């Protein structure tokens, strides 16, 4: 089989694939066949005599893991190798060794919305003002602590200022809320697994013997907890192979530590280093511009992107008057591509922040160009979906109080807040869970006969559902949807209700697909998969639609033609990054642009707007400094033959002059510093008495001229 594998590989790929024992670092540039190397390496290990179940391959998205499995099977690698995401591996380990990790094996995995509710409860329980201690910021702080393996007690001992001491209280309360609900958040999956491996040498040794070869993809995106997990798992054999590219490390904001890959040789001094520099994706001009850009970063391992494709069209950098004309110009160009035979599914539009999609969507709708927003977790955030999932969660984890409180009176069944408060008081006195208290409703003296009867009926329904929770998921979900009264209540709403029913039917269809594709389907496993669902996992490559997504979502994807919009200072690089070119934040922003550029196979179109509406105000922008690092000359003046200013009603726009006084409804009195005559798109720069200076587009700005007396 080795000869068959070799014929499909370059010399550098062969070196990586046929390296058997000992640490291996594969520095893989974009489009260098990284997934091919990993799957071929799995096949080569099995061909050399390694048993499939002794191989563990980890990547960062479910979609990437599925692709890896399919490719491995296509190469003849027999089933048995564990291929999954880090979080899925952690769930598997924690369920298997739950008693040693100090948790129950039927724990729930709380998603972002659940975590937000819990942190709000924690802040409220600590009697704190959410203005001074915003829940989102507190959750980020707790997440950072967990990613760095700092538990509640350790943080308490080191908290030496008011904020830290307050955060310690919130952290402790947040963890109590999760524990009471028998729930883990995303960070807990890594956090508790790392501590389990550290504190239980027998578990660590058992897993090390099971996974004798560990392969980690996208190693540049690992955080401290994942790094420690990897070290524990290979501590007995050092058979670790990591694949990654420091130039594509773009998740620092969620804990990723680029130092993990930069210091690999220090952790494993005897490591073999292989560079995959041949690029099979992009044209030479795209690679040259990307190389020019990323060379400005200091925290990297030098490498070249070596093209294997012939030259392609020039990179196009286009300025536009504003974001609306940028969107219209982009859609116009896409229509020109499709008129020449291009498929819309081979085209993608990238932007820095989600809010930029609105103007783009309007242009796509107006021009009737099919598109999809790659932001799939929003489906699972819809009320009707969260309602039915809450019913299903209760069936496997009755301690999940968040889910229970969501469904106990959904649809309305006469179990109101007063009744629930009485049950909760009873549960606290008896030291039992809320669900256990509901099961004993007849013993709660403070409840009258009617509430007791309604609670008893609710509990009886849940217990009946539980009897079917061990089999396929779709029939159970359909039964819950009908017998809970949800479908009846949605039908009564009207058109909105019909849309909600369609959404639930889509969920049930997805559950049926899960049942068909899974050897032993289980509700617990299904809910786990949903909880670990990411935006990229929702990207449907089969439909003929243009993909719209953030640059972060674009990681791991490729398209024939790519448009990157809004490449302006303050957006890319984002305003949160420092203007100092060598800060970690600025380098990550540059890597983000690098990732977006290298998704393109042949066509790369970059654009920016001269004026952009930010928080309701039209502001003047400047091109991103990154554009000047590409080594490409471009014209900073919008092409009038393509993007025409409409001067037909210019008489309606007042002619203003420097030093003239004006009044703005929000900003108050100010003095004009500059007037830029662009007809209907005329812009005025005003210095207000408050000290603020604003660039405003006159057709939107509520300005009143103050006559000089």
XYZ file of C-alpha atoms in Angstrom:
709
model
C 0.000 0.000 0.000
C 2.963 2.325 0.622
C 3.718 2.574 -3.096
C 0.083 3.483 -3.817
C 0.158 6.208 -1.177
C 3.539 7.537 -2.380
C 2.327 8.138 -5.927
C -0.103 10.779 -4.681
C 2.401 12.745 -2.587
C 5.167 15.317 -2.984
C 8.592 14.613 -1.403
C 7.819 16.800 1.645
C 4.407 15.183 2.044
C 5.985 11.718 1.882
C 8.410 12.650 4.644
C 5.499 13.621 6.888
C 3.272 10.686 5.965
C 5.834 7.912 6.453
C 7.376 9.239 9.667
C 6.224 6.683 12.226
C 7.433 7.121 15.806
C 8.509 10.227 17.693
C 7.322 13.870 17.666
C 6.602 15.448 14.286
C 5.836 19.081 13.432
C 4.288 19.675 10.014
C 4.344 23.352 9.068
C 1.630 23.458 6.432
C 1.003 26.618 4.431
C -2.490 27.313 3.075
C -3.541 25.030 0.221
C -0.575 22.701 0.786
C -2.570 19.478 1.071
C -2.616 19.343 4.869
C -5.752 17.191 5.144
C -4.343 14.831 2.524
C -1.174 14.421 4.589
C -3.113 13.683 7.802
C -5.406 11.104 6.195
C -2.530 9.483 4.289
C -0.562 9.383 7.530
C -3.435 7.535 9.250
C -3.461 5.026 6.378
C 0.353 4.713 6.488
C 0.337 4.069 10.247
C -2.249 1.326 9.821
C -0.272 -0.095 6.887
C 2.828 -0.222 9.135
C 0.999 -2.395 11.662
C -0.540 0.173 14.013
C -4.047 -0.866 15.075
C -6.722 1.679 14.027
C -8.063 2.101 17.563
C -4.578 3.193 18.688
C -4.817 6.313 16.486
C -6.465 9.552 17.627
C -6.772 12.447 15.164
C -8.080 15.780 16.432
C -9.263 18.794 14.453
C -11.308 21.892 15.229
C -14.660 21.586 13.440
C -17.142 18.759 12.951
C -17.076 19.424 9.210
C -13.283 18.976 9.087
C -13.536 15.796 11.174
C -16.210 14.352 8.855
C -14.098 15.124 5.787
C -11.070 13.522 7.421
C -13.040 10.346 8.203
C -14.375 10.076 4.654
C -10.927 10.534 3.130
C -9.375 7.982 5.486
C -12.008 5.393 4.557
C -11.490 6.149 0.851
C -7.793 5.317 1.312
C -8.709 1.927 2.735
C -7.986 2.844 6.337
C -10.232 0.497 8.285
C -12.726 1.860 10.797
C -11.613 2.248 14.381
C -9.378 5.312 14.385
C -10.809 8.068 16.565
C -11.289 11.219 14.460
C -13.115 14.119 16.113
C -12.888 17.622 17.489
C -11.163 18.361 20.793
C -14.501 19.011 22.480
C -16.059 15.777 21.205
C -13.066 13.796 22.486
C -13.434 15.486 25.873
C -17.141 14.621 26.077
C -16.297 10.992 25.316
C -13.545 10.878 27.965
C -15.647 12.647 30.599
C -18.644 10.378 30.097
C -16.398 7.310 30.359
C -14.544 8.513 33.458
C -17.285 10.700 34.953
C -16.949 9.321 38.492
C -13.230 10.125 38.562
C -13.880 13.597 37.154
C -16.445 14.228 39.901
C -19.418 14.605 37.558
C -22.446 12.584 36.425
C -22.146 10.872 33.022
C -25.471 12.285 31.774
C -24.292 15.898 32.050
C -25.682 18.560 29.715
C -23.373 20.677 27.558
C -24.469 24.307 27.778
C -24.219 26.421 24.646
C -23.533 30.157 24.449
C -27.112 31.167 25.244
C -27.295 28.837 28.257
C -23.946 30.120 29.540
C -25.151 33.706 29.213
C -28.260 32.940 31.278
C -26.136 31.274 33.951
C -23.649 34.126 34.211
C -26.536 36.608 34.497
C -27.923 34.514 37.355
C -24.492 34.490 38.983
C -24.087 38.276 38.761
C -27.589 38.756 40.163
C -26.979 36.236 42.970
C -23.857 38.204 43.969
C -26.072 41.327 44.197
C -24.002 43.159 41.608
C -24.935 45.775 39.024
C -24.755 44.421 35.474
C -23.710 47.883 34.284
C -20.469 47.691 36.241
C -20.096 43.951 35.746
C -21.523 43.198 32.266
C -22.395 39.482 31.979
C -20.683 39.148 28.584
C -17.444 40.549 29.959
C -17.688 38.357 33.071
C -18.242 35.275 30.928
C -15.195 36.132 28.812
C -13.129 36.544 31.970
C -14.281 33.197 33.381
C -13.599 31.545 30.027
C -10.054 32.937 30.005
C -9.450 31.555 33.499
C -10.672 28.104 32.506
C -8.633 28.100 29.296
C -5.578 28.742 31.461
C -6.622 25.964 33.884
C -7.230 28.317 36.795
C -10.004 26.925 38.998
C -12.197 28.835 41.452
C -10.070 28.151 44.543
C -6.794 29.039 42.804
C -8.227 32.289 41.512
C -9.625 33.221 44.921
C -6.178 32.935 46.514
C -4.568 35.219 43.937
C -7.377 37.813 43.702
C -5.838 40.936 45.271
C -7.943 43.834 43.974
C -11.620 44.746 43.991
C -12.358 43.588 40.458
C -10.554 40.251 40.842
C -12.220 39.536 44.191
C -15.620 40.317 42.691
C -14.890 38.173 39.647
C -13.895 35.339 41.992
C -17.345 35.512 43.615
C -19.075 35.501 40.225
C -16.899 32.617 39.010
C -17.702 30.570 42.120
C -21.435 31.226 41.823
C -21.427 30.475 38.097
C -19.774 27.105 38.721
C -22.306 26.299 41.453
C -25.155 26.996 39.038
C -23.599 24.663 36.452
C -22.946 21.945 39.034
C -26.512 22.082 40.371
C -27.786 21.658 36.800
C -25.373 18.769 36.117
C -24.075 20.853 33.232
C -20.706 21.752 31.713
C -19.936 24.712 29.507
C -17.618 24.477 26.474
C -14.577 25.490 28.499
C -15.381 22.918 31.205
C -15.035 20.125 28.647
C -11.358 20.988 28.151
C -10.806 22.189 31.714
C -12.132 19.072 33.434
C -10.465 16.698 30.975
C -7.075 18.362 31.511
C -7.464 18.108 35.303
C -8.658 14.504 35.011
C -5.512 13.572 33.066
C -3.325 15.486 35.537
C -4.891 14.154 38.726
C -5.582 10.558 37.703
C -2.353 8.929 36.442
C -4.200 5.665 35.858
C -6.663 7.356 33.477
C -3.815 9.189 31.745
C -1.876 5.942 31.301
C -4.955 4.063 30.093
C -5.734 6.702 27.458
C -2.057 6.959 26.500
C -1.994 3.218 25.875
C -5.228 3.446 23.929
C -4.131 6.409 21.793
C -0.537 5.489 20.986
C -0.436 7.937 18.074
C -1.895 11.408 18.518
C -2.416 13.679 15.494
C -3.539 17.275 16.079
C -4.624 19.485 13.202
C -4.612 23.322 13.374
C -2.188 23.210 16.302
C -1.677 26.979 16.082
C -5.246 27.393 17.360
C -4.842 25.329 20.542
C -5.222 27.038 23.903
C -3.362 26.228 27.120
C -5.862 23.560 28.237
C -5.633 21.741 24.884
C -1.851 22.029 24.954
C -1.692 20.412 28.410
C -4.144 17.684 27.346
C -1.888 16.809 24.410
C 1.191 16.645 26.629
C -0.570 14.372 29.130
C -1.908 12.026 26.437
C 1.522 11.431 24.860
C 3.542 11.478 28.074
C 4.245 7.732 27.863
C 5.234 7.507 24.185
C 5.828 10.991 22.660
C 4.142 9.913 19.416
C 2.641 13.301 18.707
C 2.193 14.752 15.241
C 0.932 18.319 14.989
C -0.008 20.130 11.824
C -0.434 23.856 11.600
C 0.697 27.243 10.413
C 1.579 30.147 12.731
C 0.535 32.489 9.912
C -3.042 31.231 10.236
C -3.460 31.616 13.999
C -6.600 33.775 14.219
C -8.365 32.768 17.439
C -6.359 34.589 20.100
C -9.599 36.211 21.322
C -10.908 32.811 22.398
C -7.722 31.627 24.076
C -5.604 30.262 21.212
C -1.894 30.600 22.007
C 0.424 30.867 19.010
C 3.343 30.031 21.316
C 2.215 26.394 21.387
C 3.331 25.859 17.793
C 6.225 28.327 17.858
C 7.779 26.494 20.840
C 7.108 22.934 19.636
C 10.806 22.146 19.236
C 11.465 23.271 22.817
C 8.782 20.910 24.122
C 10.098 18.050 21.974
C 13.802 18.704 21.200
C 14.056 15.535 19.088
C 11.144 16.540 16.874
C 11.249 16.095 13.114
C 10.212 19.265 11.245
C 8.580 19.084 7.810
C 7.522 22.157 5.821
C 4.709 21.849 3.289
C 5.278 24.905 1.117
C 3.862 23.850 -2.259
C 0.472 25.470 -2.728
C -2.075 23.602 -4.869
C -4.906 26.104 -4.417
C -4.067 29.660 -5.440
C -2.491 31.398 -8.418
C 1.070 32.805 -8.111
C -0.050 36.440 -7.899
C -2.367 35.701 -4.948
C 0.413 33.834 -3.163
C 2.958 36.586 -3.788
C 0.652 39.253 -2.343
C -0.131 37.023 0.659
C 3.582 36.401 1.198
C 4.282 40.139 1.029
C 1.573 40.806 3.598
C 2.496 38.178 6.183
C 6.217 38.955 6.007
C 5.471 42.036 8.130
C 4.689 39.792 11.128
C 7.446 38.925 13.580
C 5.813 36.012 15.475
C 6.084 33.388 12.754
C 8.229 30.655 11.265
C 9.585 31.793 7.892
C 8.384 29.832 4.877
C 7.489 30.492 1.270
C 4.267 29.755 -0.555
C 5.425 27.940 -3.686
C 2.798 28.058 -6.472
C 1.994 24.991 -8.557
C -0.739 26.627 -10.664
C -0.226 28.859 -13.719
C -0.691 32.643 -13.438
C -4.243 33.895 -13.069
C -6.115 37.188 -13.212
C -4.754 40.192 -11.331
C -5.908 40.914 -7.809
C -8.464 43.735 -7.990
C -8.489 46.420 -5.274
C -11.559 48.672 -5.624
C -12.488 51.802 -3.684
C -16.191 52.729 -3.497
C -17.907 55.928 -2.366
C -19.831 54.165 0.443
C -20.803 50.698 1.678
C -24.037 50.642 -0.325
C -22.248 51.218 -3.610
C -19.586 48.735 -2.510
C -22.303 46.083 -2.096
C -23.956 47.009 -5.395
C -20.635 46.949 -7.248
C -19.772 43.572 -5.748
C -23.107 42.019 -6.752
C -22.767 43.501 -10.224
C -19.386 41.847 -10.626
C -20.740 38.522 -9.352
C -23.504 38.693 -11.967
C -20.840 39.278 -14.615
C -18.980 36.164 -13.387
C -22.104 34.003 -13.464
C -23.046 35.342 -16.923
C -19.724 33.892 -18.111
C -20.528 30.494 -16.612
C -19.223 30.757 -13.039
C -21.228 28.925 -10.380
C -22.455 30.990 -7.429
C -21.411 28.227 -5.003
C -17.798 28.844 -6.088
C -18.008 32.474 -4.929
C -17.622 33.807 -1.378
C -17.794 37.221 0.262
C -15.797 37.766 3.471
C -16.128 40.587 5.991
C -14.593 41.362 9.378
C -17.745 41.608 11.524
C -21.234 40.116 11.195
C -22.963 43.503 11.138
C -21.487 44.160 7.682
C -23.721 41.507 6.138
C -26.919 43.602 6.235
C -26.035 45.962 3.368
C -24.672 43.042 1.354
C -27.870 41.037 1.829
C -29.983 43.972 0.634
C -27.935 44.184 -2.561
C -28.169 40.423 -3.187
C -31.933 40.474 -2.626
C -32.431 43.499 -4.866
C -30.448 41.916 -7.703
C -32.023 38.469 -7.111
C -28.652 36.743 -6.645
C -28.952 33.623 -4.450
C -26.824 33.672 -1.294
C -26.440 32.029 2.108
C -25.211 33.532 5.352
C -22.826 31.089 7.028
C -23.980 31.658 10.563
C -25.706 28.382 11.276
C -25.892 28.504 15.058
C -28.689 31.040 14.669
C -31.015 28.181 13.677
C -30.498 26.618 17.092
C -31.133 29.986 18.779
C -34.717 30.232 17.536
C -37.311 30.018 20.286
C -39.213 27.046 18.916
C -35.983 25.077 18.425
C -34.724 25.882 21.920
C -38.140 24.875 23.313
C -38.175 21.393 21.820
C -34.498 20.844 22.589
C -35.210 21.779 26.212
C -37.801 18.985 26.356
C -35.246 16.534 24.974
C -32.532 17.713 27.387
C -34.761 17.051 30.385
C -35.214 13.445 29.287
C -31.497 12.708 29.665
C -30.669 15.184 32.449
C -33.603 16.018 34.763
C -31.250 18.210 36.845
C -31.000 20.723 33.994
C -33.001 23.469 35.669
C -32.586 25.938 32.788
C -34.273 23.500 30.418
C -36.936 22.576 32.964
C -37.931 26.163 33.679
C -38.121 26.821 29.939
C -40.665 24.068 29.257
C -42.682 23.703 32.451
C -45.203 26.253 31.193
C -44.394 26.115 27.453
C -46.939 25.931 25.999
C -49.020 27.535 28.745
C -50.459 24.865 31.024
C -51.317 26.942 34.090
C -48.056 26.445 35.994
C -47.122 30.050 36.697
C -44.326 31.801 38.566
C -46.080 31.660 41.954
C -46.493 27.887 41.675
C -42.896 27.411 40.535
C -41.592 29.563 43.401
C -43.458 27.389 45.911
C -41.981 24.231 44.369
C -38.486 25.760 44.416
C -38.874 26.663 48.087
C -39.880 23.077 48.847
C -36.902 21.773 46.830
C -34.520 24.010 48.816
C -35.959 22.886 52.162
C -35.784 19.202 51.211
C -32.395 19.589 49.490
C -33.650 17.974 46.289
C -33.625 19.073 42.655
C -36.479 21.044 41.164
C -37.608 18.064 39.064
C -37.602 15.765 42.109
C -39.703 18.348 43.918
C -42.162 18.397 41.015
C -42.480 14.625 41.295
C -43.515 15.128 44.934
C -46.004 17.910 44.229
C -48.747 16.157 46.206
C -46.619 16.606 49.377
C -46.202 20.366 48.964
C -48.743 21.821 51.407
C -48.465 25.359 50.022
C -49.914 24.208 46.687
C -53.645 24.008 46.115
C -55.335 21.103 44.354
C -55.359 22.641 40.855
C -51.596 23.392 40.595
C -50.807 19.961 42.035
C -52.920 18.341 39.340
C -51.260 20.341 36.552
C -47.775 19.543 37.817
C -48.625 15.855 38.133
C -49.843 15.794 34.521
C -46.642 17.523 33.355
C -44.380 15.080 35.213
C -46.383 12.104 33.917
C -45.907 13.358 30.328
C -42.134 13.751 30.801
C -41.854 10.293 32.348
C -43.722 8.800 29.386
C -41.334 10.512 26.972
C -38.386 9.113 28.939
C -39.436 5.562 28.109
C -38.629 6.200 24.423
C -35.395 8.121 24.997
C -33.119 5.120 24.420
C -33.973 4.616 20.747
C -33.881 6.724 17.547
C -34.153 10.453 18.067
C -36.482 11.610 15.260
C -39.606 9.642 16.315
C -39.135 10.832 19.894
C -38.719 14.455 18.813
C -41.866 14.209 16.689
C -43.810 12.711 19.574
C -42.609 15.414 21.981
C -43.509 18.134 19.500
C -47.056 16.819 19.185
C -47.912 15.532 22.664
C -46.348 18.457 24.553
C -48.837 20.785 22.906
C -46.120 22.787 21.129
C -47.411 22.122 17.623
C -50.982 23.029 18.611
C -49.873 26.287 20.232
C -47.806 27.257 17.168
C -50.696 26.544 14.795
C -52.844 28.963 16.793
C -50.379 31.840 16.225
C -50.906 32.093 12.470
C -48.237 32.706 9.777
C -45.374 33.112 12.274
C -46.431 29.878 13.896
C -46.382 28.074 10.551
C -42.805 29.245 9.990
C -41.874 27.989 13.449
C -43.457 24.596 12.691
C -41.406 24.377 9.494
C -38.258 25.068 11.516
C -39.075 22.279 13.987
C -39.830 19.928 11.091
C -36.386 20.774 9.720
C -34.896 19.839 13.095
C -36.776 16.536 13.083
C -35.541 15.848 9.529
C -31.971 16.493 10.690
C -32.553 14.099 13.598
C -33.797 11.458 11.148
C -30.614 11.913 9.128
C -28.604 11.466 12.325
C -30.536 8.241 13.072
C -29.802 6.869 9.596
C -26.094 7.696 9.696
C -25.379 6.539 13.251
C -24.855 2.890 14.127
C -26.328 3.256 17.619
C -28.278 6.547 17.767
C -28.909 7.953 21.215
C -30.546 11.120 22.468
C -27.534 11.920 24.648
C -25.149 11.677 21.692
C -27.464 13.700 19.443
C -27.787 16.541 21.960
C -24.018 16.520 22.373
C -23.526 16.953 18.624
C -25.938 19.889 18.534
C -24.295 21.565 21.519
C -20.913 21.442 19.733
C -22.351 22.721 16.440
C -20.428 25.645 14.925
C -21.081 28.218 12.188
C -18.874 26.447 9.659
C -20.704 23.148 10.264
C -23.845 24.817 8.859
C -22.235 25.769 5.561
C -24.105 23.931 2.808
C -21.707 23.343 -0.090
C -24.301 21.556 -2.213
C -26.556 24.518 -2.989
C -25.810 26.995 -5.769
C -25.592 30.139 -3.635
C -22.918 32.737 -2.893
C -21.489 32.239 0.613
C -21.389 35.284 2.895
C -19.323 34.900 6.068
C -16.865 36.495 8.451
C -13.149 36.040 7.860
C -12.990 33.828 10.947
C -15.594 31.479 9.440
C -13.604 31.257 6.196
C -10.807 29.263 7.819
C -10.447 25.838 6.202
C -12.556 26.684 3.134
C -11.670 27.518 -0.467
C -13.479 29.183 -3.383
C -12.744 29.946 -7.018
C -13.527 33.638 -6.519
C -13.276 35.542 -3.248
C -14.429 39.075 -2.381
C -13.105 40.698 0.807
C -15.051 43.849 1.643
C -14.531 46.689 4.095
C -10.716 46.540 4.117
C -10.473 49.793 6.023
C -8.541 50.968 9.049
C -10.803 50.330 12.028
C -12.444 47.290 10.420
C -9.434 45.339 9.149
C -7.404 45.844 11.255
C -10.238 46.155 13.752
C -10.377 49.257 15.912
C -9.653 47.129 18.991
C -6.146 46.418 17.708
C -3.397 48.898 18.435
C -1.953 51.140 15.737
C 1.514 49.812 16.619
C 2.301 47.439 13.746
C 4.081 44.912 15.964
C 1.460 44.285 18.646
C -0.020 40.802 19.028
C -3.446 42.194 18.106
C -2.202 43.829 14.927
C -0.306 40.703 13.876
C -3.444 38.607 14.363
C -5.471 41.030 12.242
C -2.833 40.687 9.509
C -3.050 36.880 9.791
C -6.834 37.149 9.447
C -6.456 39.053 6.162
C -3.850 36.487 5.066
C -6.311 33.650 5.737
C -9.034 35.401 3.738
C -6.745 36.042 0.766
C -5.475 32.468 0.622
C -9.009 31.021 0.390
C -9.106 32.238 -3.244
C -8.161 29.856 -6.033
C -8.046 32.300 -8.959
C -10.073 35.468 -8.427
C -9.376 37.785 -5.486
C -11.291 41.060 -5.218
C -10.606 43.445 -2.340
C -12.684 46.538 -1.691
C -13.187 49.376 0.742
C -15.578 52.303 1.102
C -14.536 55.937 1.348
C -17.462 56.584 3.700
C -19.193 54.069 5.933
C -22.219 54.305 8.206
C -21.085 53.407 11.725
C -23.688 53.368 14.507
C -25.993 55.543 12.438
C -23.386 58.113 11.412
C -21.694 58.397 8.045
C -17.985 58.610 8.748
C -15.003 59.107 6.512
C -12.660 56.108 6.359
C -9.082 55.481 5.293
C -7.813 52.377 3.485
C -6.381 49.600 5.621
C -2.611 49.837 6.107
C -2.517 46.190 5.045
C -3.366 47.182 1.475
C -0.029 48.966 1.177
C 1.828 45.827 2.286
C 0.550 43.677 -0.597
C 2.986 45.067 -3.163
C 0.106 45.979 -5.489
C -0.467 49.431 -6.934
C -4.067 50.619 -6.749
C -6.055 53.751 -7.461
C -7.666 55.315 -4.380
C -10.310 57.118 -6.492
C -13.602 55.315 -7.209
C -14.065 54.628 -10.923
C -16.810 57.028 -12.029
C -17.651 55.029 -15.124
C -18.757 52.156 -12.895
C -20.032 53.956 -9.817
C -21.849 57.110 -10.873
C -22.731 59.909 -8.477
C -26.341 60.958 -8.879
C -26.303 64.760 -9.073
C -29.842 65.036 -10.426
C -31.157 66.554 -7.205
C -28.008 68.249 -6.029
C -29.934 71.506 -5.565
C -31.574 69.878 -2.506
C -28.192 69.568 -0.777
C -27.077 72.808 0.912
C -23.768 74.299 -0.196
C -21.727 74.698 2.959
C -18.372 76.342 3.566
C -15.610 76.166 6.181
C -16.187 78.175 9.395
C -19.963 78.056 8.952
C -21.891 77.175 12.124
C -24.355 74.258 12.170
C -26.462 72.407 14.712
C -26.848 68.601 14.885
C -29.746 67.013 16.773
C -27.409 64.729 18.700
C -23.995 66.432 18.713
C -25.179 70.031 19.158
C -23.417 73.141 17.857
C -20.348 72.854 15.659
C -18.203 74.554 13.049
C -17.605 73.235 9.534
C -13.976 72.414 8.865
C -14.352 70.978 5.355
C -17.062 70.567 2.711
C -16.591 67.883 0.023
C -18.971 68.520 -2.873
C -20.156 65.155 -4.250
C -23.710 66.079 -5.162
C -26.170 63.854 -3.305
C -23.202 62.169 -1.635
C -21.638 65.407 -0.349
C -19.756 65.097 2.915
C -19.100 67.688 5.583
C -16.466 67.542 8.337
C -17.719 69.265 11.498
C -15.891 70.058 14.713
C -18.518 70.173 17.447
C -18.297 72.294 20.599
C -18.147 69.041 22.593
C -14.691 68.465 21.112
C -15.790 65.691 18.734
C -14.999 65.887 15.021
C -17.353 63.999 12.699
C -17.435 63.298 8.949
C -21.110 63.267 7.978
C -22.900 62.577 4.697
C -25.322 65.461 4.222
C -28.195 63.419 2.839
C -28.316 61.507 6.130
C -27.072 64.072 8.663
C -29.743 66.187 10.471
C -27.803 69.451 10.212
C -29.324 72.932 10.575
C -27.393 75.983 9.345
C -26.958 78.684 11.986
C -27.046 82.094 10.327
C -24.334 84.503 11.434
C -25.847 87.565 13.084
